Amino acid sequence: MQDIPKTMSAAVLTGHGGYERLELHHDWPVPTPQAGEVLIKVAACGVNNTDINTRIGWYDDSVEGDSSSKAADGLDSVSDDSVAGWGNTGIHFPRIQGADPCGRVIALGDGVLQDWLGSRVITDNWLRDWNEPMNLNKTGYYGSERDGGFAQYTTMPILNLGQINAPDWTDEELATLSCSYNTAEGMLERSGVSEKDTVLITGASGGVGSALIQLAKRRGAKIIALTSASKADQVAALGPDALIRRGQDNWSDVIRSVNGTDKVSVTADVVGGPVFADLMSVLARGGRYVTSGAIGGKKVEVDISHLYLFDWSLIGSTINEPYVFRNLLNYIENNEIKPLLAQTYPLEKIHEAQAAFLEKKHVGKLVITLPE
Amino acid sequence: MQDIPKTMSAAVLTGHGGYERLELHHDWPVPTPQAGEVLIKVAACGVNNTDINTRIGWYDDSVEGDSSSKAADGLDSVSDDSVAGWGNTGIHFPRIQGADPCGRVIALGDGVLQDWLGSRVITDNWLRDWNEPMNLNKTGYYGSERDGGFAQYTTMPILNLGQINAPDWTDEELATLSCSYNTAEGMLERSGVSEKDTVLITGASGGVGSALIQLAKRRGAKIIALTSASKADQVAALGPDALIRRGQDNWSDVIRSVNGTDKVSVTADVVGGPVFADLMSVLARGGRYVTSGAIGGKKVEVDISHLYLFDWSLIGSTINEPYVFRNLLNYIENNEIKPLLAQTYPLEKIHEAQAAFLEKKHVGKLVITLPE
């Protein structure tokens, strides 16, 4: 067994606020795995919206509008004891964030079989009561209600880990997956996407958006990707059937070129805000709108007469059934999806990585690498 | 075979507007059943919101707000060629409304077996392309896209008819069912209500609301009925587990008394408008909001961050799978539901019946009886 140091480097969030609350420490205590848990030496950990949303306290109900513009300075309305996490309570500080680690198991808590030692793992980020895994009132999120992967070492229950056999994938590539692909696959699962559907995907250059393209394609659906003109070529390379550039107004023509009608059967949205009304205007009768994010704004207007007369379903998708993560492991091992790694940053450049994330000039995922 | 007269009494809608557009005629031509259809001598036909919504053109997108206040005079913004029906086009006038007839088959179109003659029938009101019964773009509604039951005679395809063997039910009682109970059962089916659920039902004294109480009870769910104080006693007699009176503010206490939590798993709403925000405030994580009406107002604000973080589904429910109506026939014949007939009006008092309907002092259904 490898020597376990007492301290480690970690990015530590000390409260809700700007970058100044996200501190780099090199003498942070290495955690100890509890019964049923393992200690993981983290190689790489992906950057996600939730890191920034949690830091600035965007999940608190006092916050309106898009999150990007407030990410550098934080929000006056949010105090450190706001209810601004994924569980029913607030975040406990200090907190190590980071939902997407890839690493190797180097120590075992009580009750864990020796076979786990040395396993290469990624995480199912939903912290659950494993006696009631779908009791939504007993869930939390890794890196929010529990310390995550922006540190050299982290612990997780083995029920939340996937042992992954993917020799073609680097650690950085595997660190692009868990949060975005679980979210995306959960959205497609909950909205029942199949080869019969045409799916309109917003934020198509982002982590969840690009995952949605790959995973909806895997299901045989027709795909229309909504993205900015500047990233259209890169998004086109992901293989959607058609693109709509932000600001373009002939959406119906684009849809018609794909499925012969002027409507889509599914909209998979992570943006919300002003684009919501446009999305509703092209949703077919019986259509499903599924969302897992609202970086463009939380509050939207819904016409209930359309909702019922058109037999629409508006589906929120956050907490997945455990099988969604297990399926994802198979997709990776069967080469049904491929990594979209845009850039890596060492841990000490995590502020720079978040700033780049918010500028949104990249396509795919940014990943933090941890020092050896 | 009975003699078929050439003309009949009928309430004829001549265009969108006030009561003056709903004209009584005594020399209206009796329709001829086409192939696959039958001629029905109507005994009674229930009054529904859709009669009034269609008359005033409330389904047109130019119309906001609740429908009741505009029902007497009609709406300036709605012309006779507005898209204000259930299909993708406008209503063709003159039109005989009435979605809920109970009657007897007295003549057969081509291809219909003699067995149908004399059958007592009620209707599945969804006009379908029976080669593609769930193609939502090919549906219409009986009494909207086709002449309905506010007349002595009407025609329907036999695929839309249920032959009913319910000797304990009068014709007037059977005429309370189709529109409201199909709508209510469709809502419960689409939101998957079972004995695990607590269902909050709005408009509980109305046709759909009172049907929802009976049908959700039949499924073993716990039921909380929202109604006005003046009708609380009558609604309580329908057997909900608890009542919330409109204006009452301790909703959480009431819910706790029923299921030990402060949230419900399902909200079945036909009201919309201002009450929507209150309904969302008591919807549990993973909860389903299902709607088939918005008489209180169409436009509501939805917080997408709640929709996704709480894993809610907002489900519009209008067009049902054909099996919903077939199940309903069984519920009637098995005495699993009972009629809620508030009052009957002869055809010539149809204006009076609609005015009483809009006053909403009744519990259950108002029914028009047709002259012999």
XYZ file of N, CA and C in Angstrom, chain B residues 41-165:
375
model
N -80.164 9.457 -30.690
C -81.207 10.332 -30.131
C -80.742 10.703 -28.738
N -80.485 11.992 -28.541
C -79.862 12.458 -27.303
C -80.931 12.633 -26.222
N -80.661 12.094 -25.049
C -81.575 12.284 -23.918
C -81.119 13.445 -23.046
N -79.811 13.545 -22.830
C -79.273 14.568 -21.930
C -77.829 14.823 -22.327
N -77.326 16.027 -21.977
C -75.956 16.375 -22.360
C -75.389 17.359 -21.339
N -74.252 17.028 -20.733
C -73.660 17.837 -19.673
C -73.115 19.170 -20.162
N -73.052 20.128 -19.241
C -72.502 21.462 -19.512
C -71.057 21.485 -19.010
N -70.161 22.035 -19.829
C -68.739 22.061 -19.465
C -68.112 23.426 -19.733
N -66.984 23.675 -19.074
C -66.209 24.886 -19.335
C -65.927 25.083 -20.810
N -65.627 23.973 -21.489
C -65.222 24.123 -22.889
C -66.321 24.743 -23.736
N -67.605 24.526 -23.374
C -68.699 25.151 -24.129
C -68.545 26.673 -24.110
N -68.247 27.178 -22.920
C -68.148 28.628 -22.759
C -66.837 29.143 -23.332
N -65.742 28.419 -23.053
C -64.442 28.823 -23.596
C -64.486 28.921 -25.121
N -65.126 27.965 -25.739
C -65.209 27.982 -27.206
C -66.098 29.124 -27.669
N -67.230 29.299 -27.004
C -68.129 30.386 -27.424
C -67.430 31.739 -27.385
N -66.729 32.026 -26.283
C -66.127 33.362 -26.176
C -64.778 33.421 -26.894
N -64.261 32.288 -27.345
C -62.973 32.303 -28.050
C -61.781 32.363 -27.117
N -61.952 31.852 -25.889
C -60.898 31.940 -24.865
C -59.644 31.179 -25.277
N -59.792 30.172 -26.131
C -58.613 29.384 -26.525
C -57.677 30.170 -27.443
N -58.164 31.300 -27.975
C -57.291 32.107 -28.825
C -56.188 32.728 -27.976
N -54.969 32.796 -28.555
C -53.829 33.270 -27.782
C -53.922 34.742 -27.402
N -54.828 35.483 -28.042
C -54.944 36.901 -27.680
C -55.625 37.086 -26.328
N -56.209 36.018 -25.799
C -57.039 36.143 -24.597
C -56.226 35.821 -23.343
N -56.249 36.711 -22.395
C -55.587 36.476 -21.105
C -56.656 36.508 -20.013
N -56.277 36.063 -18.828
C -57.153 36.188 -17.682
C -58.164 35.062 -17.601
N -59.000 35.128 -16.574
C -59.950 34.047 -16.368
C -61.108 34.198 -17.339
N -61.782 33.091 -17.590
C -62.812 33.100 -18.618
C -64.174 33.545 -18.094
N -64.444 33.326 -16.806
C -65.804 33.546 -16.295
C -66.275 34.977 -16.495
N -65.370 35.935 -16.235
C -65.802 37.328 -16.234
C -66.188 37.798 -17.633
N -65.750 37.057 -18.654
C -66.007 37.502 -20.020
C -67.111 36.696 -20.696
N -67.702 35.816 -19.947
C -68.548 34.818 -20.585
C -69.877 35.360 -21.081
N -70.370 36.419 -20.464
C -71.670 36.931 -20.874
C -71.573 37.725 -22.170
N -70.502 38.469 -22.323
C -70.429 39.428 -23.423
C -69.500 39.013 -24.543
N -68.672 38.009 -24.332
C -67.672 37.683 -25.341
C -66.494 38.635 -25.247
N -65.592 38.518 -26.188
C -64.310 39.208 -26.131
C -64.098 39.970 -27.424
N -63.747 41.244 -27.298
C -63.565 42.066 -28.498
C -62.469 41.530 -29.405
N -61.431 40.931 -28.784
C -60.250 40.562 -29.572
C -60.475 39.321 -30.427
N -61.568 38.621 -30.215
C -61.732 37.330 -30.877
C -62.730 37.443 -32.025
N -62.267 37.185 -33.226
C -63.162 37.188 -34.385
C -63.604 35.756 -34.673
N -64.570 35.616 -35.558
C -65.111 34.282 -35.813
C -64.104 33.362 -36.498
N -63.056 33.926 -37.108
C -62.048 33.055 -37.713
C -60.791 32.941 -36.847
N -60.886 33.261 -35.563
C -59.771 33.041 -34.645
C -59.477 31.551 -34.528
N -58.224 31.232 -34.157
C -57.876 29.837 -33.897
C -58.209 29.565 -32.433
N -59.470 29.254 -32.195
C -59.957 29.208 -30.826
C -60.731 27.929 -30.559
N -60.256 26.835 -31.158
C -60.877 25.539 -30.908
C -59.861 24.569 -30.361
N -60.160 23.280 -30.497
C -59.278 22.243 -29.961
C -58.325 21.697 -31.020
N -58.650 21.915 -32.278
C -57.763 21.454 -33.338
C -56.766 22.544 -33.689
N -56.108 22.393 -34.821
C -55.125 23.382 -35.244
C -55.750 24.513 -36.047
N -57.058 24.438 -36.265
C -57.732 25.484 -37.037
C -58.830 26.087 -36.181
N -59.522 27.065 -36.711
C -60.612 27.682 -35.969
C -61.871 26.842 -36.031
N -62.897 27.339 -35.341
C -64.201 26.665 -35.326
C -64.955 27.006 -36.613
N -65.627 26.032 -37.167
C -66.502 26.297 -38.314
C -67.926 26.523 -37.810
N -68.450 27.686 -38.109
C -69.818 28.019 -37.697
C -70.771 27.832 -38.862
N -72.056 27.550 -38.603
C -72.660 27.294 -37.286
C -72.195 25.952 -36.712
N -72.161 25.888 -35.404
C -71.675 24.699 -34.708
C -72.623 24.354 -33.552
N -72.978 23.087 -33.430
C -73.724 22.613 -32.259
C -72.700 22.125 -31.245
N -72.704 22.736 -30.060
C -71.771 22.313 -29.016
C -72.357 21.173 -28.184
N -71.638 20.836 -27.086
C -72.136 19.805 -26.187
C -71.315 18.540 -26.300
N -70.449 18.289 -25.304
C -69.496 17.185 -25.375
C -69.971 15.934 -24.654
N -71.028 16.031 -23.894
C -71.372 14.948 -22.963
C -72.758 14.377 -23.158
N -73.092 13.863 -24.307
C -74.444 13.323 -24.444
C -74.561 11.915 -23.882
N -75.753 11.604 -23.414
C -76.139 10.213 -23.236
C -77.384 10.023 -24.083
N -77.395 8.968 -24.871
C -78.548 8.761 -25.737
C -78.606 7.336 -26.235
N -79.480 7.145 -27.218
C -79.668 5.805 -27.766
C -79.490 5.811 -29.271
N -78.857 4.764 -29.775
C -78.591 4.652 -31.212
C -79.895 4.316 -31.923
N -80.254 5.164 -32.925
C -81.516 4.911 -33.618
C -81.339 4.707 -35.113
N -80.160 4.907 -35.654
C -79.935 4.610 -37.083
C -78.448 4.379 -37.293
N -78.123 3.611 -38.344
C -76.740 3.166 -38.552
C -76.213 3.648 -39.892
N -74.987 4.092 -39.926
C -74.312 4.367 -41.189
C -73.816 3.066 -41.801
N -73.274 3.154 -43.010
C -72.780 1.951 -43.689
C -71.719 1.256 -42.844
N -71.764 -0.073 -42.866
C -70.698 -0.846 -42.232
C -70.877 -1.060 -40.749
N -71.960 -0.515 -40.169
C -72.170 -0.684 -38.727
C -73.139 -1.844 -38.496
N -72.759 -2.763 -37.644
C -73.586 -3.950 -37.389
C -74.901 -3.580 -36.706
N -75.934 -4.363 -37.032
C -77.280 -4.133 -36.480
C -77.296 -4.139 -34.954
N -76.367 -4.877 -34.335
C -76.300 -4.956 -32.869
C -76.311 -3.579 -32.197
N -75.820 -2.591 -32.920
C -75.729 -1.264 -32.304
C -77.097 -0.618 -32.102
N -78.083 -1.008 -32.879
C -79.393 -0.349 -32.795
C -79.960 -0.488 -31.390
N -80.359 0.635 -30.812
C -80.943 0.623 -29.476
C -79.940 0.734 -28.347
N -78.651 0.687 -28.668
C -77.634 0.781 -27.603
C -77.738 2.113 -26.869
N -77.535 2.049 -25.578
C -77.398 3.267 -24.772
C -75.913 3.622 -24.780
N -75.601 4.853 -25.157
C -74.181 5.190 -25.371
C -73.782 6.502 -24.706
N -72.501 6.568 -24.352
C -71.833 7.834 -24.052
C -70.591 7.911 -24.953
N -69.932 9.073 -24.945
C -68.922 9.343 -25.984
C -67.518 9.519 -25.417
N -66.534 9.003 -26.177
C -65.140 9.439 -26.042
C -65.002 10.635 -26.967
N -64.774 11.806 -26.411
C -64.936 13.033 -27.181
C -63.779 13.373 -28.095
N -62.706 12.621 -28.029
C -61.566 12.924 -28.886
C -61.811 12.399 -30.284
N -62.010 13.355 -31.211
C -62.130 13.001 -32.618
C -60.728 12.667 -33.086
N -60.565 11.486 -33.634
C -59.234 11.007 -33.989
C -59.215 10.548 -35.434
N -58.023 10.465 -35.983
C -57.800 9.644 -37.162
C -57.558 8.253 -36.604
N -58.539 7.371 -36.766
C -58.429 6.078 -36.075
C -57.342 5.170 -36.658
N -56.727 5.612 -37.758
C -55.523 4.910 -38.217
C -54.286 5.333 -37.433
N -54.373 6.478 -36.789
C -53.273 7.008 -35.962
C -53.908 7.684 -34.760
N -54.511 6.922 -33.865
C -55.359 7.550 -32.833
C -54.618 8.524 -31.907
N -53.296 8.370 -31.751
C -52.571 9.304 -30.882
C -51.708 10.294 -31.669
N -52.029 10.501 -32.939
C -51.399 11.606 -33.660
C -52.108 12.891 -33.232
N -51.457 13.630 -32.346
C -52.116 14.766 -31.693
C -52.440 15.890 -32.674
N -51.782 15.866 -33.813
C -52.072 16.889 -34.812
C -53.299 16.552 -35.643
N -53.859 15.391 -35.412
C -55.044 14.995 -36.174
C -56.254 14.804 -35.268
N -56.288 15.496 -34.170
C -57.412 15.345 -33.254
C -58.287 16.594 -33.259
N -59.486 16.413 -32.823
C -60.398 17.512 -32.592
C -61.298 17.102 -31.440
N -62.263 17.957 -31.107
C -63.111 17.644 -29.960
C -64.564 17.699 -30.397
N -65.281 16.717 -29.910
C -66.712 16.613 -30.191
C -67.430 17.838 -29.601
N -68.221 18.512 -30.417
C -68.861 19.760 -29.985
C -68.009 20.972 -30.293
N -66.852 20.740 -30.909
C -65.968 21.845 -31.276
C -65.577 21.717 -32.754
N -64.884 20.635 -33.088
C -64.533 20.378 -34.488
C -65.612 19.526 -35.179
N -66.647 19.177 -34.455
C -67.746 18.379 -35.008
C -68.973 18.701 -34.150
N -70.171 18.643 -34.761
C -71.378 18.968 -34.000
C -71.574 18.003 -32.834
N -72.007 18.546 -31.701
C -72.125 17.797 -30.460
C -73.562 17.555 -30.033
N -73.756 17.483 -28.731
C -74.957 16.914 -28.158
C -76.024 17.869 -27.641
N -75.869 19.185 -27.856
C -76.940 20.105 -27.456
C -77.984 20.166 -28.571
N -78.504 19.006 -28.917
C -79.478 18.870 -30.001
C -80.205 17.549 -29.780
N -81.361 17.410 -30.414
C -82.125 16.172 -30.211
C -81.439 14.963 -30.834
N -80.645 15.227 -31.891
C -79.960 14.122 -32.571
C -78.510 14.507 -32.841
N -77.656 13.521 -32.834
C -76.253 13.763 -33.171
C -75.681 12.488 -33.782
N -74.551 12.619 -34.476
C -73.878 11.439 -35.033
C -72.487 11.317 -34.424
N -72.009 10.081 -34.357
C -70.632 9.839 -33.903
C -70.131 8.543 -34.535
N -68.795 8.451 -34.783
C -68.223 7.165 -35.195
C -68.359 6.160 -34.044
N -68.617 4.914 -34.388
C -68.794 3.943 -33.296
C -67.507 3.759 -32.484
N -66.356 4.023 -33.093
C -65.113 3.896 -32.316
C -65.040 4.920 -31.192
N -65.863 5.973 -31.286
C -65.907 6.977 -30.228
C -67.028 6.730 -29.223
N -67.710 5.609 -29.340
C -68.860 5.380 -28.461
C -68.602 4.245 -27.481
N -69.148 4.405 -26.298
C -69.149 3.330 -25.323
C -70.572 2.868 -25.101
N -70.824 1.567 -25.325
C -72.145 1.003 -25.009
C -72.135 0.724 -23.516
N -73.073 1.314 -22.821
C -72.973 1.299 -21.356
C -74.137 0.526 -20.748
N -73.793 -0.368 -19.853
C -74.784 -1.181 -19.170
C -74.804 -0.778 -17.695
